Short mmCIF file of C-alpha atoms in Angstrom, two decimals:
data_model
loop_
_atom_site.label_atom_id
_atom_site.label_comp_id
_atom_site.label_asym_id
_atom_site.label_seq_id
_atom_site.Cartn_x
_atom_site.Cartn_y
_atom_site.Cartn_z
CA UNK A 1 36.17 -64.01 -6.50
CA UNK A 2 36.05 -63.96 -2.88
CA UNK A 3 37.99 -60.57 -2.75
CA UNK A 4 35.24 -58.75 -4.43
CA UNK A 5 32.66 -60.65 -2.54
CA UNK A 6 34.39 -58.92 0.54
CA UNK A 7 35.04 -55.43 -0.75
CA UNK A 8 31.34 -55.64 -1.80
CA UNK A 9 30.03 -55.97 1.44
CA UNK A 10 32.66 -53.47 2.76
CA UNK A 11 30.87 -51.01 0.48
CA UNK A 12 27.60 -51.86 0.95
CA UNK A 13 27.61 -51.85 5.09
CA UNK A 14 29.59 -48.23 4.24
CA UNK A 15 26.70 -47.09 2.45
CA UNK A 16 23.85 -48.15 4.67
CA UNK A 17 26.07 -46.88 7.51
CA UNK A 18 26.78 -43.37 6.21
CA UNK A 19 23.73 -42.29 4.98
CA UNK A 20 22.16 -43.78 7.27
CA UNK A 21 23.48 -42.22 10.18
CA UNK A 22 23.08 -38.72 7.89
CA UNK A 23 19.37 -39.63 7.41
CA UNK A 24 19.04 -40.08 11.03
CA UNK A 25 20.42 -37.02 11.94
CA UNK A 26 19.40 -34.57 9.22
CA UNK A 27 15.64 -35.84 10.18
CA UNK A 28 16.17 -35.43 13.99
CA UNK A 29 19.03 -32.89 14.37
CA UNK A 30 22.01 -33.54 16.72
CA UNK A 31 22.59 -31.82 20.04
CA UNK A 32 25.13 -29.49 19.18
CA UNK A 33 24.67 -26.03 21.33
CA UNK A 34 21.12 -27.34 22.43
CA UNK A 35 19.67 -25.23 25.34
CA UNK A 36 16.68 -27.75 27.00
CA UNK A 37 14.69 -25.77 29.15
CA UNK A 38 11.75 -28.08 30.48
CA UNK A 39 10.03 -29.72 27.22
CA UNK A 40 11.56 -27.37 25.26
CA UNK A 41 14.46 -27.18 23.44
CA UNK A 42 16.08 -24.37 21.14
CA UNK A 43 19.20 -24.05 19.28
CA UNK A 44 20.09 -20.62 19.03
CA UNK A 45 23.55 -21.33 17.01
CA UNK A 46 21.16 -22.17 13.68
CA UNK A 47 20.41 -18.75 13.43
CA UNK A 48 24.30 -17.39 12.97
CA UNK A 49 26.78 -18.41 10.36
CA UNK A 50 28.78 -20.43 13.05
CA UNK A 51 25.68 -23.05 12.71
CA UNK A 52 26.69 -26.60 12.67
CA UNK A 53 27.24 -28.94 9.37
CA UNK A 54 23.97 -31.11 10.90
CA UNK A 55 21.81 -28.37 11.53
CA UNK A 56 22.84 -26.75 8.14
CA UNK A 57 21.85 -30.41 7.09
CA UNK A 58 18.28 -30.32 8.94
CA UNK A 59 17.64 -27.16 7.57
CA UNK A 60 18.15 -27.85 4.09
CA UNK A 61 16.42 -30.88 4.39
CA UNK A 62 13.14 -29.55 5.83
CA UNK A 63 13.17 -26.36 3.73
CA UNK A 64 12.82 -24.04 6.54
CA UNK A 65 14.47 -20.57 7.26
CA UNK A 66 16.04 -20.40 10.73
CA UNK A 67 15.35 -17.65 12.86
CA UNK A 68 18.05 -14.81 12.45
CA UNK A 69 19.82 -14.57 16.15
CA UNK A 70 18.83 -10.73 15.46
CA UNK A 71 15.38 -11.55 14.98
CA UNK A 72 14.78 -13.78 17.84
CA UNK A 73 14.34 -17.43 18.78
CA UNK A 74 12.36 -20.53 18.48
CA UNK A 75 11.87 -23.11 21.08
CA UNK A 76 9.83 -26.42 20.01
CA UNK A 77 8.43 -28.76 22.19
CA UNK A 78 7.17 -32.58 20.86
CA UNK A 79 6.80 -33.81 24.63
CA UNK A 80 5.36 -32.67 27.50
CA UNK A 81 7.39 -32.43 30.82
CA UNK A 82 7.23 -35.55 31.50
CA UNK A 83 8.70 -36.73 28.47
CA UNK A 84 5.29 -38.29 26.90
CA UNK A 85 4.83 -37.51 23.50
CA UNK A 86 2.47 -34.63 22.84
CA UNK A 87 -1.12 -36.38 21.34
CA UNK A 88 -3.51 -33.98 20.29
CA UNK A 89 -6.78 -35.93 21.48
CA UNK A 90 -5.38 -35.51 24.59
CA UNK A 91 -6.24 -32.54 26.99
CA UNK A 92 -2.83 -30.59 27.25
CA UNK A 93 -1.67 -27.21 28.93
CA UNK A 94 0.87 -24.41 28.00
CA UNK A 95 0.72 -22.95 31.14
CA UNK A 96 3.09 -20.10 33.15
CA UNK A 97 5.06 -17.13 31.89
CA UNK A 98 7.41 -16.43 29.29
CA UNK A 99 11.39 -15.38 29.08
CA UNK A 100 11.89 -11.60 28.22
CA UNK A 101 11.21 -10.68 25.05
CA UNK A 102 9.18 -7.70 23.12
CA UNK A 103 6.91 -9.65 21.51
CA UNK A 104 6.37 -13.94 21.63
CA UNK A 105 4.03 -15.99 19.63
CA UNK A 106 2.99 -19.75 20.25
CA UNK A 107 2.32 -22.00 17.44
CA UNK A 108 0.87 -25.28 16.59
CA UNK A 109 2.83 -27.18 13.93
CA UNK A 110 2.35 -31.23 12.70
CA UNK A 111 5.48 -33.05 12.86
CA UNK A 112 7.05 -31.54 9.42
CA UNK A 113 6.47 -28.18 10.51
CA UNK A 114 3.26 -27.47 8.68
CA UNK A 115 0.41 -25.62 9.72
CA UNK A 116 -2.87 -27.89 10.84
CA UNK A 117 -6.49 -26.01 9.22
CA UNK A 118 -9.36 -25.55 11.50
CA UNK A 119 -12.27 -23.87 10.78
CA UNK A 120 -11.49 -21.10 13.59
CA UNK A 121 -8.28 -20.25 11.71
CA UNK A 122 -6.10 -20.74 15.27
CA UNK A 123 -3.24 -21.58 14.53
CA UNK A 124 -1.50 -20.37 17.73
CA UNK A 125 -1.33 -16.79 19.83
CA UNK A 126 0.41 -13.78 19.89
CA UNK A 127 1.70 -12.28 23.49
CA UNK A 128 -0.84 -10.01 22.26
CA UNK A 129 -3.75 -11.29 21.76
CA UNK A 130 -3.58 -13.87 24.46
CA UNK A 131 -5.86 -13.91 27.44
CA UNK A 132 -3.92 -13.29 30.98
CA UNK A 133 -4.79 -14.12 34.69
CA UNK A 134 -4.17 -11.50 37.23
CA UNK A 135 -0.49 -12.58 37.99
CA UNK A 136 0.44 -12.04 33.82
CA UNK A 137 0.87 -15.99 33.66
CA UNK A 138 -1.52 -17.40 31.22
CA UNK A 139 -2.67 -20.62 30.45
CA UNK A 140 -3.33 -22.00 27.04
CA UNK A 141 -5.54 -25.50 26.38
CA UNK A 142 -4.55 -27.03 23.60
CA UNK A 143 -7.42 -29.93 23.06
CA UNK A 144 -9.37 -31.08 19.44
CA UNK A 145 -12.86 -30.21 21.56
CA UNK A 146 -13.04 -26.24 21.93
CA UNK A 147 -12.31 -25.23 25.56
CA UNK A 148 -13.07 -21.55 26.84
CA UNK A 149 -9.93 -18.89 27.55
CA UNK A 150 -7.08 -19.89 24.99
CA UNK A 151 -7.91 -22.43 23.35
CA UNK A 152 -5.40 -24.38 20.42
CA UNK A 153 -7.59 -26.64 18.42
CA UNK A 154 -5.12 -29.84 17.37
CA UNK A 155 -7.64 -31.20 14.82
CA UNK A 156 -7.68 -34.51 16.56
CA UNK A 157 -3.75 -34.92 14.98
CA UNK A 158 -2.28 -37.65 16.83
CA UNK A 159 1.55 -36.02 16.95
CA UNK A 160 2.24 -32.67 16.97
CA UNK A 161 4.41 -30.21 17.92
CA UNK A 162 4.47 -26.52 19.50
CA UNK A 163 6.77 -23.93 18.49
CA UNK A 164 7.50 -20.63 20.73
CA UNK A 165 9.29 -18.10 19.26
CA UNK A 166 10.56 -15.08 21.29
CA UNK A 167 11.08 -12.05 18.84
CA UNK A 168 13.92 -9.30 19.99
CA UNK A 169 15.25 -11.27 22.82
CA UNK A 170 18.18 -11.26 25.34
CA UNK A 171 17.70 -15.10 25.48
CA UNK A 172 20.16 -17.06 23.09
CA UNK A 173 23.62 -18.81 22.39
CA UNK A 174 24.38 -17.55 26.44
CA UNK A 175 21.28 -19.12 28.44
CA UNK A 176 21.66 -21.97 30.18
CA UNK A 177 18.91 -22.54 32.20
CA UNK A 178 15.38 -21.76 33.55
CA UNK A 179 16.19 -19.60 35.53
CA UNK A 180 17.65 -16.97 32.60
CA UNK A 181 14.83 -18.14 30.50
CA UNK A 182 11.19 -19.42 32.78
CA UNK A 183 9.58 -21.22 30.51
CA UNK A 184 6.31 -22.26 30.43
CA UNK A 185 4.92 -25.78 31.70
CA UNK A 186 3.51 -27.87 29.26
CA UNK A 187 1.18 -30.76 31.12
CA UNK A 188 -1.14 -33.44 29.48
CA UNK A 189 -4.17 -33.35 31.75
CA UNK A 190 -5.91 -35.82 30.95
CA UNK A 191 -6.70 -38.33 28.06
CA UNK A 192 -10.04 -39.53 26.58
CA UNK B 1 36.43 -65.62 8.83
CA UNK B 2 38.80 -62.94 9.96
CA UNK B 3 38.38 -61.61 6.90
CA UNK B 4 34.57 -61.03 7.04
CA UNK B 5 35.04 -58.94 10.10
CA UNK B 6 37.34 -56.93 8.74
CA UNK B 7 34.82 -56.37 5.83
CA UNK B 8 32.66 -55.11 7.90
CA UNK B 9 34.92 -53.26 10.91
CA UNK B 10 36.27 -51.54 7.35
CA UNK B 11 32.66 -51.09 6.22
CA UNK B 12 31.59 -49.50 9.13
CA UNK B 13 34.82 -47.02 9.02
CA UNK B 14 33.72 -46.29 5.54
CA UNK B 15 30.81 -45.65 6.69
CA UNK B 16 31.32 -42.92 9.01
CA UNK B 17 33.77 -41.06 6.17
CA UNK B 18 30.51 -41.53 4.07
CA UNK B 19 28.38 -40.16 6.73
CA UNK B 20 30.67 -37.24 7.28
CA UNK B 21 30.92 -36.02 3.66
CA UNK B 22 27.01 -36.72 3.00
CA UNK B 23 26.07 -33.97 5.88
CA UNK B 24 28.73 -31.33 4.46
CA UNK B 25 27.64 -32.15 0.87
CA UNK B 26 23.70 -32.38 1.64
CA UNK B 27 22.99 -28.31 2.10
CA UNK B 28 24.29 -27.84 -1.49
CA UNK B 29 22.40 -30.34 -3.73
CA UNK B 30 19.28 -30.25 -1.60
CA UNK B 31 16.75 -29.73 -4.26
CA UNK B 32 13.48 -28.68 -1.73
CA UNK B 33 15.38 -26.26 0.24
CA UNK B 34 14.06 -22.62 0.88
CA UNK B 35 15.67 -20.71 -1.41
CA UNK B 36 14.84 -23.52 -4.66
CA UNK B 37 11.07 -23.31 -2.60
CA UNK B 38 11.17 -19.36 -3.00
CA UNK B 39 12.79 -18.76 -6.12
CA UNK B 40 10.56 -19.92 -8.53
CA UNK B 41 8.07 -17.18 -6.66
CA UNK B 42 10.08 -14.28 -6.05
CA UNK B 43 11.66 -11.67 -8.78
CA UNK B 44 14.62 -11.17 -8.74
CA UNK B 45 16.34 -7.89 -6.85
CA UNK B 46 12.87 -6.46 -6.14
CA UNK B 47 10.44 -7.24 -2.96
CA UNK B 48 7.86 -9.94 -3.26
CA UNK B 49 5.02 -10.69 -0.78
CA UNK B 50 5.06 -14.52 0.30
CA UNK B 51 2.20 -16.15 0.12
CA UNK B 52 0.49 -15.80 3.70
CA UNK B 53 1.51 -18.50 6.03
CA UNK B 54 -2.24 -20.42 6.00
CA UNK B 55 -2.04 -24.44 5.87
CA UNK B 56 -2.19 -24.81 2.25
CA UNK B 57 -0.03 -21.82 1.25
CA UNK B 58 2.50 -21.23 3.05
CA UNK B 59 5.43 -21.78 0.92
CA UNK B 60 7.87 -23.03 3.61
CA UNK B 61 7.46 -25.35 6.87
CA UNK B 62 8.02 -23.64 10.23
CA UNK B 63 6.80 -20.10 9.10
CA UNK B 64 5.01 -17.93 11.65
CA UNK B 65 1.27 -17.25 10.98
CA UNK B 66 1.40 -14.20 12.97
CA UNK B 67 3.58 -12.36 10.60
CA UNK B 68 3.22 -10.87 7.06
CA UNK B 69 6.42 -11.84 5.08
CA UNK B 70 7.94 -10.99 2.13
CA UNK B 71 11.50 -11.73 0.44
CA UNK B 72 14.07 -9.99 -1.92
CA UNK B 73 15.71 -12.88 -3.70
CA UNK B 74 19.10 -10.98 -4.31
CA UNK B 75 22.01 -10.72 -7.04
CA UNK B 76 24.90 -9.02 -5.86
CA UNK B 77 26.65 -9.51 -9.58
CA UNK B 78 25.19 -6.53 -11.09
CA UNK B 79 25.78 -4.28 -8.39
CA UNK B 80 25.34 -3.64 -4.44
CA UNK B 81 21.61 -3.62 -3.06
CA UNK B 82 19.88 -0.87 -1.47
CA UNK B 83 16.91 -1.99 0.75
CA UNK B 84 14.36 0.19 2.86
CA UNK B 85 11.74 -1.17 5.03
CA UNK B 86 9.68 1.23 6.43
CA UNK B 87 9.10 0.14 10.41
CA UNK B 88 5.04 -1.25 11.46
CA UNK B 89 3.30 -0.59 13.86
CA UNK B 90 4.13 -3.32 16.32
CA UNK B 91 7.38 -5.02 14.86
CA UNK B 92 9.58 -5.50 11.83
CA UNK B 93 12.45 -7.49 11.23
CA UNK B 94 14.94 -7.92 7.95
CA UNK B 95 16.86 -11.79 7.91
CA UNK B 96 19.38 -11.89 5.34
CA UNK B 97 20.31 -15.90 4.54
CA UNK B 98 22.75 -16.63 2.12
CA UNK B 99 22.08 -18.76 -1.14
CA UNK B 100 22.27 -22.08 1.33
CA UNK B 101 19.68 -20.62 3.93
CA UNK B 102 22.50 -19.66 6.31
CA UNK B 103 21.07 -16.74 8.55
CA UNK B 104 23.60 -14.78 8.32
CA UNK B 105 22.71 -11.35 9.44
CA UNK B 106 19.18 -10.07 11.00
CA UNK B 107 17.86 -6.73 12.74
CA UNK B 108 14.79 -5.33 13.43
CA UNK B 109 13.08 -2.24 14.30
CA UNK B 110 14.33 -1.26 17.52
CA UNK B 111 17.99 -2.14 16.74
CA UNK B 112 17.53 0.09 13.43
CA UNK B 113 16.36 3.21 15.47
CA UNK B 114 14.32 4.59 12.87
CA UNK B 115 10.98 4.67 11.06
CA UNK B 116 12.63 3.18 7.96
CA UNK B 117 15.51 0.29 8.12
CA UNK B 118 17.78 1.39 5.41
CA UNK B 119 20.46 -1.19 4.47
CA UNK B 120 22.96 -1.61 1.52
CA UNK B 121 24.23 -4.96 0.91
CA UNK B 122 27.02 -5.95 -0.90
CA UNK B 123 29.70 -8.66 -1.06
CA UNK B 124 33.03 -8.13 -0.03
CA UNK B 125 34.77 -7.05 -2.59
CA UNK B 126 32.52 -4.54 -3.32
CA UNK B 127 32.53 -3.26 0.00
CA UNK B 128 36.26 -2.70 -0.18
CA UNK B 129 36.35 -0.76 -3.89
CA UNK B 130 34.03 1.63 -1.80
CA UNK B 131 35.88 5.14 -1.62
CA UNK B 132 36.66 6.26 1.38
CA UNK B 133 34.71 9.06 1.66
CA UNK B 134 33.74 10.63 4.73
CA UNK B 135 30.41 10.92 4.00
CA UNK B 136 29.86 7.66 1.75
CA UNK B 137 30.73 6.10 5.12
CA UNK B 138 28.78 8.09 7.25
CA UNK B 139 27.08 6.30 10.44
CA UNK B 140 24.28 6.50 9.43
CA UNK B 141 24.63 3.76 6.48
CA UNK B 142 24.49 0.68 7.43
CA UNK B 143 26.25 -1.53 5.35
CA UNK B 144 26.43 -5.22 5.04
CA UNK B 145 28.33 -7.64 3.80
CA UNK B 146 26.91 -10.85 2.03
CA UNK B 147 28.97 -14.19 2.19
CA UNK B 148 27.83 -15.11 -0.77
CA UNK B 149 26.75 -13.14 -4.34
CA UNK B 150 23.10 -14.76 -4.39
CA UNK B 151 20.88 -15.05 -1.34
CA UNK B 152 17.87 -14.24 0.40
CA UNK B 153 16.67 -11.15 2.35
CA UNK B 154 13.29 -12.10 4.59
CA UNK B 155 11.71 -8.98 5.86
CA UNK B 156 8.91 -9.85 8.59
CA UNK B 157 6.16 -7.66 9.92
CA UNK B 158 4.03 -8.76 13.27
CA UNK B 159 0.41 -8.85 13.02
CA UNK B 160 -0.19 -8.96 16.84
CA UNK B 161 -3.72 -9.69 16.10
CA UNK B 162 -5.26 -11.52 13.23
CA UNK B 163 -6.86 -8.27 12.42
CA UNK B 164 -4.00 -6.14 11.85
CA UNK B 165 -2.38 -8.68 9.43
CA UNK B 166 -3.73 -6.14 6.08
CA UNK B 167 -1.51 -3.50 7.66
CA UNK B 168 1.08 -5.65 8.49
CA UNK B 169 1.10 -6.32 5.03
CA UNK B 170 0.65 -3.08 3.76
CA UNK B 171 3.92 -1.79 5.47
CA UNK B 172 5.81 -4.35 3.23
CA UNK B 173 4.62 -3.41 0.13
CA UNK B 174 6.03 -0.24 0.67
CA UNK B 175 9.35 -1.79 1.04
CA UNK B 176 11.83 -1.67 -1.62
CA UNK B 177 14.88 -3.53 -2.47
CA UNK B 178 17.01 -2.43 -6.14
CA UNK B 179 20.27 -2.95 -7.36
CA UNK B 180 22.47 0.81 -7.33
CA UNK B 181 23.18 1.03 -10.66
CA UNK B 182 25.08 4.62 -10.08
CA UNK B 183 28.42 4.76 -7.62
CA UNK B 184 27.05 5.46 -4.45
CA UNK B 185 26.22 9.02 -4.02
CA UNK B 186 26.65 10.88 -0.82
CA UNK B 187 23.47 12.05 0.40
CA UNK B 188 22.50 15.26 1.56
#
């Protein structure tokens, strides 16, 4: 009796264990061949076939396609420099310039990766289309009240996150650091 | 006692061997992964346009709302692929992911050189009965090989500005993806 009292429990804390540990990671990814550049974070390796069991995991889990290394890149952020988590009734800035690439765009996503509506139908810039200063840096403001220049509406969300993708790139599974790839600064300026 | 903590020391090792197989095993009975998402609205062996990628539509998360996209849900059974993508105006790329959303292979315009991306696609068997004929295997066919004999090609066209996104679009439809029925002919 007590023997299979014991090799209960021995299955049960296995169970809650495992797939718990498989939840956690398939729902928040695991650092394997992570480049961090500021706020932002990429991992290039997803879009090869030498990606990693978890991120094959995350992926299937979310439903997403990775980014072909071929095609480009994506960087997401969910903080800003600082660390603080991004909070879309705050005021917030993408501001600076980005790595090479031929062509960028910047993207507002909610937490599972879906597109937020608004009425302007914004739902981020292309290198494009974006409005420059003088120097080529540009600054985006990415608020729920409308702001002049580039402005991201965040629909008053509470946690989102912001997706840059660089399209026909030199940055991937070899850069390091800012200094291969400048990234752009990503500061909450205030918050009502 | 003693033996309770071994329960759960032993547990915990369990655990981690349950952990381990759960993340390798997860990728092939996911039920809501892309390619279950996209096959019930793509044909098969021929180019579909995606729905575009609008809150509301947009049949998978992360998708990029500046691009028109479309997707040859692929069958390599019956047959290598032969896919042409003419190039748009600002940029074009083809993804190829295999029936567990592995990106396996992508290009785009500029690596492809040429108004039209021309790709066959086969597995690797297939690529090996190939003859090897000088002109079947002339540079200027690109030829890849698929891991797997089901899978996913993603081709992507920019739409720098919202405005452009109809000829984005356009340029897709004009893309074609079809099963060579014939042996591969030598052209011209």
């Amino acid at each position: 009796m007590r023997l299979i009292l014991i090799t209960l429990v021995t299955l049960i804390v296995a169970t809650i264990v495992g797939l718990g540990a498989t939840w956690m990671t398939a729902t928040r990814g695991v650092n394997v061949g992570t480049i961090k550049i500021g706020a932002w974070t990429a991992r290039p390796k997803t879009g090869t076939s030498d990606i990693d069991p978890y991120s094959r995991a995350s992926v299937a889990r979310s439903g997403e396609l990775p980014v072909g290394t071929g095609d480009g890149v994506m960087f997401t952020a969910t903080t800003d420099d600082t660390g603080r988590l991004l909070d879309g009734r705050c005021d917030i800035v993408v501001k600076g310039v980005t790595p090479a690439a031929r062509f960028w765009t910047l993207t507002f996503y909610d937490p599972k990766g879906r597109l937020v509506a608004n009425t302007l139908q914004r739902y981020g810039f292309t290198s494009q289309e974006i409005v420059r200063g003088s120097d080529g840096g540009f600054e985006v403001r990415v608020t729920s009240r409308s702001r002049a220049g580039n402005w991201l509406p965040t629909g008053g969300l509470d946690r989102y996150m912001l997706a840059l993708r660089l399209y026909d790139t030199p940055v991937g599974v070899g850069t390091r650091t800012q200094k291969d790839a400048p990234m752009p600064s990503i500061v909450t300026v205030g918050c009502p | 006692m003693i033996r309770w903590v071994f329960a759960i020391i032993g547990g915990a090792l369990l655990g981690g061997v349950v952990h381990l197989v759960s993340v390798l095993v997860l990728p092939r009975v996911a039920t809501l992964d892309a390619y279950s998402r996209l096959a019930p609205i793509t044909k098969l062996n021929a180019v579909t346009a995606l729905p575009a990628a609008e809150p509301g539509t947009a049949p998978m998360p992360f998708m990029d709302p500046a691009f028109a996209s479309a997707a040859c849900r692929y069958d390599l059974s019956n047959g290598p692929i032969k896919l042409t993508v003419p190039v748009s105006q600002s940029y074009t790329s083809v993804s190829f992911y295999t029936r567990n959303d592995v990106a396996y292979y992508a290009i785009n315009d500029r690596s492809a050189g040429r108004r039209v991306i021309e790709l066959d696609l086969m597995t690797a068997a297939q690529h090996a009965e190939l003859p090897e004929d000088e002109e079947v295997t002339a540079a200027d066919r690109l030829i890849i090989d698929s891991p797997t004999s089901t899978g996913l090609i993603v081709l992507k066209a920019l739409a720098a500005e919202p405005g452009l996104m109809p000829q984005a679009q356009a340029s897709l439809a004009a893309a074609n993806c079809r099963v060579q029925t014939d042996a591969p002919q030598a052209k011209r």
